CSV table of C-alpha atoms in Angstrom, one decimal:
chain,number,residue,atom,x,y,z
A,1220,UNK,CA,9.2,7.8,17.4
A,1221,UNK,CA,10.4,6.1,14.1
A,1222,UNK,CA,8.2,6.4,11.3
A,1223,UNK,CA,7.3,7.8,8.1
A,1224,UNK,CA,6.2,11.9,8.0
A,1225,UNK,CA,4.5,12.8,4.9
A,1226,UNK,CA,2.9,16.3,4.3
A,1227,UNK,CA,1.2,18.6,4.0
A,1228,UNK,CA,-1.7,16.3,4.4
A,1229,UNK,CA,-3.6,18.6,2.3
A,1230,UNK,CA,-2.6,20.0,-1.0
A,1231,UNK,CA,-4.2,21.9,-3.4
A,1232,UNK,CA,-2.8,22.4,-7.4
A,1233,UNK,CA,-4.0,25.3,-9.8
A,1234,UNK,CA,-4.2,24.6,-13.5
A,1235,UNK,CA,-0.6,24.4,-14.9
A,1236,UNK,CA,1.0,24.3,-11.7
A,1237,UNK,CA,3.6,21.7,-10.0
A,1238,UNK,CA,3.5,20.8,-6.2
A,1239,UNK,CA,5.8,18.7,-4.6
A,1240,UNK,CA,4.9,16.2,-1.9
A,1241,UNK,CA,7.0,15.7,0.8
A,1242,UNK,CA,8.4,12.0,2.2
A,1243,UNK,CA,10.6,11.7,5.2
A,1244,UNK,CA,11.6,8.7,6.9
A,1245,UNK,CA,13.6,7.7,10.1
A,1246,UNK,CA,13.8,4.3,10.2
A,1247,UNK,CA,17.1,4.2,8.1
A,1248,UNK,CA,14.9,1.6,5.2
A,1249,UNK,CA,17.0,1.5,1.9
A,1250,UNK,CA,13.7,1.2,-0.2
A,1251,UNK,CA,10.9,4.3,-0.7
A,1252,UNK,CA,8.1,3.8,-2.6
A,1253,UNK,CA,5.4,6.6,-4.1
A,1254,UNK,CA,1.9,5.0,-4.6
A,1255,UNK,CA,-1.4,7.0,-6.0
A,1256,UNK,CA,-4.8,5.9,-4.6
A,1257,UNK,CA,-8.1,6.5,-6.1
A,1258,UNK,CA,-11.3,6.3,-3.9
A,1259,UNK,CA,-12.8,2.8,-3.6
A,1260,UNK,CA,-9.5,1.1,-5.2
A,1261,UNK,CA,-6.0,-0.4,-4.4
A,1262,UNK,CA,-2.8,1.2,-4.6
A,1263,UNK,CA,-1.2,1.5,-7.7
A,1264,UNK,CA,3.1,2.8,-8.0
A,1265,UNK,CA,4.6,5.8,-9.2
A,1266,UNK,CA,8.0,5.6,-8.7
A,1267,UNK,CA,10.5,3.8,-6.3
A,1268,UNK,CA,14.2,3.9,-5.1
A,1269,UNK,CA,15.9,0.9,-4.0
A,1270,UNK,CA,19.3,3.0,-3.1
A,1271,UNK,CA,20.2,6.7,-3.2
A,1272,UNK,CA,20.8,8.3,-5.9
A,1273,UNK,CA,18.6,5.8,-7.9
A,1274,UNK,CA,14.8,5.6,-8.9
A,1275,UNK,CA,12.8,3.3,-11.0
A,1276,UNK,CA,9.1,4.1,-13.0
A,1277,UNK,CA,6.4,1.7,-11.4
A,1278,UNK,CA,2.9,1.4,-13.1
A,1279,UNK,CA,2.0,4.8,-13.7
A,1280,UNK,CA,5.0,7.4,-13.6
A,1281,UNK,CA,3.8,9.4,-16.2
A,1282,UNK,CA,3.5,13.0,-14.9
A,1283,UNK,CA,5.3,12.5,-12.3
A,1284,UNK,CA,9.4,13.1,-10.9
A,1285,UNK,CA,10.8,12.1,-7.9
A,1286,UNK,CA,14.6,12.6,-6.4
A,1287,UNK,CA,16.2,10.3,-3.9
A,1288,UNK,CA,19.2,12.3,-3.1
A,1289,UNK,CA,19.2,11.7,1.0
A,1290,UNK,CA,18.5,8.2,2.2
A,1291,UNK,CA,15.5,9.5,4.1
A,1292,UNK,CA,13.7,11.6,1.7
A,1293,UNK,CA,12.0,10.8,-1.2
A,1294,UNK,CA,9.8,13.9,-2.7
A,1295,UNK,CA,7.7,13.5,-5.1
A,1296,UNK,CA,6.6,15.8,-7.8
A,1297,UNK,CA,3.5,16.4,-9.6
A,1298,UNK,CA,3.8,17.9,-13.1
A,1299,UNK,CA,1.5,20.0,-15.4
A,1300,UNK,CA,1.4,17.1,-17.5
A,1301,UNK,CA,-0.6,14.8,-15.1
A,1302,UNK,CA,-4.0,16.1,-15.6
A,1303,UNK,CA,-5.9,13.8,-13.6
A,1304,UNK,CA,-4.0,14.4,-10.3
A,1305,UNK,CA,-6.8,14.5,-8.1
A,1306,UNK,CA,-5.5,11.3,-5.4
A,1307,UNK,CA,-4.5,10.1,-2.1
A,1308,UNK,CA,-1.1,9.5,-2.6
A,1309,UNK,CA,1.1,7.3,-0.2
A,1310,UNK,CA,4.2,7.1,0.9
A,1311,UNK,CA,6.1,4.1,2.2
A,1312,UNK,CA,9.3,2.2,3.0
A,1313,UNK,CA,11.0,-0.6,3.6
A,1314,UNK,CA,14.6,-2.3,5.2
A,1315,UNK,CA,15.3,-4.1,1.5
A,1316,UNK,CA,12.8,-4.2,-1.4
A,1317,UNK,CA,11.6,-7.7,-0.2
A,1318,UNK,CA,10.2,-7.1,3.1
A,1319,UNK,CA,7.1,-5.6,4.2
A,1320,UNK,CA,6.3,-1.5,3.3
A,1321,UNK,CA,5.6,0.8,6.1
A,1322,UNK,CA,3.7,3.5,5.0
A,1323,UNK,CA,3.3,7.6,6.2
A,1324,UNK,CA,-0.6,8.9,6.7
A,1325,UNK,CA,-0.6,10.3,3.0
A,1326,UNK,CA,-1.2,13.6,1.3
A,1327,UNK,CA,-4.6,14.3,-0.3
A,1328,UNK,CA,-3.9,16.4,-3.6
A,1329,UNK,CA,-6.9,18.5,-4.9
A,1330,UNK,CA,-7.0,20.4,-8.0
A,1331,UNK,CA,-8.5,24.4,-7.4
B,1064,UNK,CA,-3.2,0.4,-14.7
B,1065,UNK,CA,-6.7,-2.0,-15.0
B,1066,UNK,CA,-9.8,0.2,-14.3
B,1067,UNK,CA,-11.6,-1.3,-11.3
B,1068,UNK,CA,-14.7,-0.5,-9.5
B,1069,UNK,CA,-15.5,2.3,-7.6
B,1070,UNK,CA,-17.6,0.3,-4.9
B,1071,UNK,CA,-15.8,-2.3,-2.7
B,1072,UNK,CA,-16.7,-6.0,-1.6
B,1073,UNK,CA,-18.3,-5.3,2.0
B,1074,UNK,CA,-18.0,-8.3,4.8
B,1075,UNK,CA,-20.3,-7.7,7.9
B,1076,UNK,CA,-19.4,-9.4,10.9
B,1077,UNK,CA,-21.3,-9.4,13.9
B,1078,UNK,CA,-19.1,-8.4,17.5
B,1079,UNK,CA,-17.5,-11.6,18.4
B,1080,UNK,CA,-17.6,-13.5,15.5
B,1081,UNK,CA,-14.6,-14.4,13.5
B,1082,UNK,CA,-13.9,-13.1,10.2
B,1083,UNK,CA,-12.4,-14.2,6.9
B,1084,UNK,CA,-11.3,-11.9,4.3
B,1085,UNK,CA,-10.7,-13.4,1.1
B,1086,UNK,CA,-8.3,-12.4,-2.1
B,1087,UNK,CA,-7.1,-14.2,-5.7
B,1088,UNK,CA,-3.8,-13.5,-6.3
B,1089,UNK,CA,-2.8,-12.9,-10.5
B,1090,UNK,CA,0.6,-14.2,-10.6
B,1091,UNK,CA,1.9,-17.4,-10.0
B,1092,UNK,CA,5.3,-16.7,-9.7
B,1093,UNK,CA,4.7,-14.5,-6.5
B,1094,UNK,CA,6.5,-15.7,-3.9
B,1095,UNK,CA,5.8,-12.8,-0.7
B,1096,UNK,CA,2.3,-12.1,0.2
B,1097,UNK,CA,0.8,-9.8,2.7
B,1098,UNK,CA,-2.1,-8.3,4.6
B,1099,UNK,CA,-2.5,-4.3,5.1
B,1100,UNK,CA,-5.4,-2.6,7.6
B,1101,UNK,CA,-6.3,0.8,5.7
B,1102,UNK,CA,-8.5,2.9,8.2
B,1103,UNK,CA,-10.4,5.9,6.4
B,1104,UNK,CA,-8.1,8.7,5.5
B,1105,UNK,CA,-4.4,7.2,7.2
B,1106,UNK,CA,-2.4,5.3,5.3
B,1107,UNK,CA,-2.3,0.9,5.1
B,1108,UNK,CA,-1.1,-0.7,8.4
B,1109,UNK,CA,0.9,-4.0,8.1
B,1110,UNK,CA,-0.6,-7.0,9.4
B,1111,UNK,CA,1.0,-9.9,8.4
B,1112,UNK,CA,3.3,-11.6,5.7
B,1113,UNK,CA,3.6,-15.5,4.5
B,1114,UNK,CA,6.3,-16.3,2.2
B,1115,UNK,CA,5.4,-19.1,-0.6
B,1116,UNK,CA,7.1,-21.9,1.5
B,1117,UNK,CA,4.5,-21.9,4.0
B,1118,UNK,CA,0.9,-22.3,4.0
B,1119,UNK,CA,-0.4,-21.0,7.3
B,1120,UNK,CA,0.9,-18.3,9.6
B,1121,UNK,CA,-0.3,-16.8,12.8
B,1122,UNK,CA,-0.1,-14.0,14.7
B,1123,UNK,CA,-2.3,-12.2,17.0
B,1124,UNK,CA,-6.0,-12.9,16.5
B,1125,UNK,CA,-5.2,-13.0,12.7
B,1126,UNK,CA,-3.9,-15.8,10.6
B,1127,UNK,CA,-3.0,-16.0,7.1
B,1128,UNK,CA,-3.7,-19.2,4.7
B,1129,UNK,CA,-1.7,-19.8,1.2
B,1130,UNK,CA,-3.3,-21.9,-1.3
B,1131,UNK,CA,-0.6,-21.6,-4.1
B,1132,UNK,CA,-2.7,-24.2,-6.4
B,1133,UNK,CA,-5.3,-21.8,-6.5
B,1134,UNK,CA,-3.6,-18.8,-5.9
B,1135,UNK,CA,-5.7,-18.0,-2.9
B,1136,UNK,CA,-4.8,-16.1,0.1
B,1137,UNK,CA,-7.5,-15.5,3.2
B,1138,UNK,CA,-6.7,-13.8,6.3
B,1139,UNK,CA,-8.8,-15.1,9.7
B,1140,UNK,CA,-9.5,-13.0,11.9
B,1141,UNK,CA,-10.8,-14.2,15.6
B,1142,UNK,CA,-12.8,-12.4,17.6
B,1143,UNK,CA,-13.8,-9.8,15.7
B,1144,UNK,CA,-13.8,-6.6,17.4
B,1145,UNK,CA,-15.5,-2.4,16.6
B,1146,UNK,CA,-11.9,-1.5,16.0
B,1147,UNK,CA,-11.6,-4.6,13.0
B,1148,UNK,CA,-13.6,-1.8,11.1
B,1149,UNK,CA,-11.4,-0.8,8.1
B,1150,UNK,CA,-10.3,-1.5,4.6
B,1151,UNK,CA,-8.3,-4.7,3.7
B,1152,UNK,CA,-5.7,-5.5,1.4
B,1153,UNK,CA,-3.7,-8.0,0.0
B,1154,UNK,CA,-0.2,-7.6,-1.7
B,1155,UNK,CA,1.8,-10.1,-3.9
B,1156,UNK,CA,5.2,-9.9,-4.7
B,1157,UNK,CA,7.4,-11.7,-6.7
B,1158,UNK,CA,11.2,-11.1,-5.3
B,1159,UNK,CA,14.5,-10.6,-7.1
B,1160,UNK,CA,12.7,-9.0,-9.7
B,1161,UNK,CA,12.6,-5.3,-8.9
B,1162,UNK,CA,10.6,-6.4,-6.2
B,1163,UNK,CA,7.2,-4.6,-6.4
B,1164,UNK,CA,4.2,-5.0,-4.5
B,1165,UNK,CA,0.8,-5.3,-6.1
B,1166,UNK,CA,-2.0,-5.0,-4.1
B,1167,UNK,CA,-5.8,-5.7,-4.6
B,1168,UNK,CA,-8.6,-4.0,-4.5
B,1169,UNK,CA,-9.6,-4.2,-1.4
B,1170,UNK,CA,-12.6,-5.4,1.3
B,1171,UNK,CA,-14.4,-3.5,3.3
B,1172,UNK,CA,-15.0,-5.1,6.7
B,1173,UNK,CA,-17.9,-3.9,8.7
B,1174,UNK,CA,-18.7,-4.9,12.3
B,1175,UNK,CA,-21.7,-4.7,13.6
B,1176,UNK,CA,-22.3,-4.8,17.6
């Protein structure tokens, strides 16, 4: 089935320590898009990628990376520096940056 | 990012009834508007779009409405069923430039049998 895989669905971080959230897609979309998702709110961006090989900052990239060096993978990373990680963090695509965003299930990131 | 409540507008709707899920959007220059389904712990499930040349669109037991004077958007739903249960946002979008999505906060929708 075509869709969007993100995992682990469970993560866990230690103090001082990066983790790296997976995003695979195989639906052959241009666009990927990272969003971070706090409970009882809306989503709010990280990062996104329009085209291989390039990635803009959305609303709230700081303490984060990402790399978009295969069409359908979009990792994200986050840093030490991020020090409120604890989130649901979503995953999505989409054909061209102006159509609608499919997303994956998400990854829930904990801090240990 | 805006700080916004930890507790979300709740809509009950009884088995059978229809509901309709209201949002304000921020910016009038948005142009692409849609609807997501978030069920607890998966991730938001497209429901419908409307583009800012249209006021109305339909699709299966759901319809969106545009009000770009106001810069309302509601989605209808008919019928509500058990399985309506779930999260709802909206998303606004200006396109052409960069093209983001912002979404609301959100409303809960709770149906009742």
């Amino acid at each position: 089935d075509g869709g969007i895989t993100q995992s682990p669905k469970y993560l866990f971080r230690k103090e001082g320590q990066n983790v790296t959230l997976s995003c695979e897609q195989n639906l052959n979309h241009d666009a990927m898009y990272w969003y971070r998702q706090d409970p009882g709110q809306g989503l709010r961006l990280i990062y996104y990628s329009q085209i291989v090989n390039d990635f803009q900052k959305g609303d709230i990239a700081e303490g984060y990376s990402v790399s978009r060096e295969k069409k359908e993978s979009f990792p994200l990373t986050v840093t030490s520096a991020q020090k409120n990680p604890t989130a649901f963090y979503l995953c999505a695509s989409s054909i061209l940056a102006d159509r609608p965003q499919h997303f994956g299930d998400g990854t829930r990131l904990s801090i240990l | 990012g805006e700080s916004v409540g930890l507790h979300l507008p709740t809509l009950s709707v009884q088995e059978g009834d229809n509901s309709i899920i209201n949002c304000a959007y921020s910016n009038s220059a948005s142009d692409y508007f849609i609807w997501y389904k978030q069920e607890s712990g998966k991730g938001p499930q497209f429901i419908i779009d409307i583009r800012s040349n249209m006021d109305k669109r339909q699709g299966q037991r759901v319809t969106v409405l545009l009000n770009k004077t106001v810069k309302h958007l509601s989605l209808q739903i008919a019928a509500t069923q058990p399985g309506d249960s779930a999260v709802y946002f909206c998303a606004e979008m200006r396109t052409g430039t960069a093209s983001k999505l912002t979404f609301g906060t959100g409303t809960r929708l709770q149906v009742t049998l």
